[in-house]
Short mmCIF file of C-alpha atoms in Angstrom, two decimals:
data_model
loop_
_atom_site.label_atom_id
_atom_site.label_comp_id
_atom_site.label_asym_id
_atom_site.label_seq_id
_atom_site.Cartn_x
_atom_site.Cartn_y
_atom_site.Cartn_z
CA GLN M 4 0.00 -0.05 0.05
CA VAL M 5 1.47 3.27 -1.06
CA GLN M 6 1.42 5.90 1.51
CA LEU M 7 2.87 9.34 2.32
CA VAL M 8 2.79 10.67 5.88
CA GLU M 9 3.80 14.21 6.82
CA SER M 10 4.92 15.30 10.26
CA GLY M 11 6.74 18.25 11.78
CA GLY M 12 4.09 20.76 11.77
CA GLY M 13 3.23 22.93 14.77
CA PHE M 14 2.88 26.31 16.27
CA VAL M 15 5.82 28.65 15.88
CA GLN M 16 6.47 32.44 16.35
CA PRO M 17 7.26 34.72 13.49
CA GLY M 18 10.93 34.38 12.47
CA GLY M 19 11.03 30.80 13.74
CA SER M 20 11.72 27.56 11.85
CA LEU M 21 10.31 24.21 11.38
CA ARG M 22 11.28 21.12 9.41
CA LEU M 23 8.48 19.08 7.73
CA SER M 24 9.01 15.50 7.03
CA CYS M 25 7.36 13.22 4.37
CA VAL M 26 7.93 9.59 4.79
CA GLY M 27 6.91 7.32 1.88
CA SER M 28 5.99 3.60 2.14
CA GLY M 29 5.11 1.03 -0.48
CA PHE M 30 7.31 2.65 -3.19
CA THR M 31 10.86 3.92 -3.50
CA LEU M 32 10.75 7.65 -3.03
CA ALA M 33 14.11 8.23 -4.85
CA HIS M 34 12.37 7.21 -8.10
CA TYR M 35 9.74 9.97 -7.70
CA SER M 36 9.60 13.76 -7.91
CA ILE M 37 8.27 15.42 -4.69
CA GLY M 38 6.08 18.51 -4.39
CA TRP M 39 5.14 20.35 -1.26
CA PHE M 40 1.85 22.20 -1.39
CA ARG M 41 0.05 24.33 1.17
CA GLN M 42 -3.55 25.43 1.62
CA ALA M 43 -4.58 28.31 3.86
CA PRO M 44 -8.19 28.75 5.06
CA GLY M 45 -10.34 30.19 2.34
CA LYS M 46 -7.55 29.92 -0.26
CA GLU M 47 -6.70 27.60 -3.04
CA ARG M 48 -3.89 25.04 -2.68
CA GLU M 49 -0.58 26.37 -3.94
CA LEU M 50 2.67 24.68 -4.80
CA VAL M 51 5.45 25.82 -2.53
CA SER M 52 8.36 23.75 -3.75
CA CYS M 53 9.25 20.61 -5.76
CA ASP M 54 12.18 18.71 -6.92
CA SER M 55 12.88 16.11 -9.58
CA PRO M 56 16.00 14.29 -9.32
CA SER M 57 15.45 12.55 -12.67
CA LYS M 58 15.17 15.93 -14.46
CA GLY M 59 17.64 17.72 -12.20
CA THR M 60 15.11 20.56 -11.48
CA THR M 61 14.10 22.27 -8.20
CA TYR M 62 11.36 24.97 -7.83
CA TYR M 63 10.34 27.44 -5.13
CA SER M 64 7.45 29.78 -5.18
CA GLU M 65 8.53 33.40 -4.98
CA SER M 66 6.75 33.74 -1.57
CA VAL M 67 9.20 31.15 0.02
CA LYS M 68 12.27 31.51 -2.12
CA GLY M 69 15.34 32.04 0.13
CA ARG M 70 13.51 30.75 3.19
CA PHE M 71 12.41 27.25 2.39
CA THR M 72 14.60 24.31 1.29
CA ILE M 73 13.50 21.03 -0.09
CA SER M 74 15.58 17.96 0.38
CA ARG M 75 15.40 14.17 0.65
CA ASP M 76 17.07 11.31 2.39
CA ASN M 77 16.58 8.35 0.08
CA ALA M 78 18.04 5.89 2.56
CA LYS M 79 15.10 6.88 4.80
CA ASN M 80 12.53 7.13 2.00
CA THR M 81 11.88 10.69 3.24
CA ALA M 82 11.56 14.09 1.95
CA TYR M 83 11.90 17.23 3.85
CA LEU M 84 10.90 20.89 3.74
CA ARG M 85 13.02 23.18 5.96
CA MET M 86 11.20 26.41 6.64
CA ASN M 87 13.14 29.38 8.06
CA ASN M 88 12.11 32.90 8.87
CA LEU M 89 8.48 31.89 9.13
CA LYS M 90 5.85 34.54 8.56
CA ALA M 91 2.11 34.76 9.54
CA GLU M 92 1.23 34.21 5.85
CA ASP M 93 3.00 30.78 5.86
CA THR M 94 0.12 29.50 8.15
CA ALA M 95 -1.51 26.62 6.24
CA ILE M 96 -1.88 22.88 6.05
CA TYR M 97 1.16 21.62 4.23
CA TYR M 98 0.99 18.52 1.96
CA CYS M 99 3.61 16.44 0.28
CA ALA M 100 2.93 14.61 -3.02
CA ALA M 101 4.84 12.20 -5.23
CA GLU M 102 4.92 11.69 -8.97
CA VAL M 103 6.39 8.79 -10.82
CA LEU M 104 7.09 10.51 -14.02
CA GLY M 105 9.43 13.03 -12.35
CA GLY M 106 7.68 16.27 -13.21
CA CYS M 107 8.32 19.35 -11.27
CA PRO M 108 5.64 20.57 -11.00
CA GLY M 109 4.03 17.27 -11.85
CA ASP M 110 0.66 15.52 -11.99
CA TYR M 111 1.15 13.98 -8.59
CA ASP M 112 0.09 10.35 -8.04
CA TYR M 113 0.23 10.20 -4.22
CA TRP M 114 -0.56 12.63 -1.64
CA GLY M 115 -0.19 12.84 2.21
CA GLN M 116 -2.75 13.72 4.75
CA GLY M 117 -1.22 17.15 5.62
CA THR M 118 0.38 18.63 8.55
CA GLN M 119 -0.82 22.04 10.14
CA VAL M 120 1.65 25.00 10.40
CA THR M 121 0.56 27.94 12.39
CA VAL M 122 2.81 31.11 12.60
CA SER M 123 1.63 33.52 15.24
CA SER M 124 2.89 35.76 17.95
#
C-alpha cells in the first residue's frame, strides 16, 4: 500500500523555523519527484516547492524562495521541507505529494494527509 505521511508541523512564532518530513512507504521515493503544497483557510492550494532528481530541477514559489529548502534522504525514503524565517502568511496545512514521471511541477500520483503549520505571535 502506497502511503505518504507528513509530520513536523506545529505552532511557531514569526521568524521561527520548522522542518516538515514526508515519509513514503510502499514505493521507492528516490524514483519519484516530490512536491510540497500548502492550503490556507479560504485559499486555493498552492505549490510551494518541488524537486525532480530525474530531471535535475528544483522549484520554489516566490513567496518562499530564500527561506524554504526542499531535500530528501533516500535511505530513509523521506523528503523534507526546511522552513526558516516563518511569517504569519505561511500559516496553512502543508501537504507532500509524489509523482512517478518526475515532473516538477508534476501531475502527482500520491498525496499525504497534511500537517498544520501555524505562525503567530
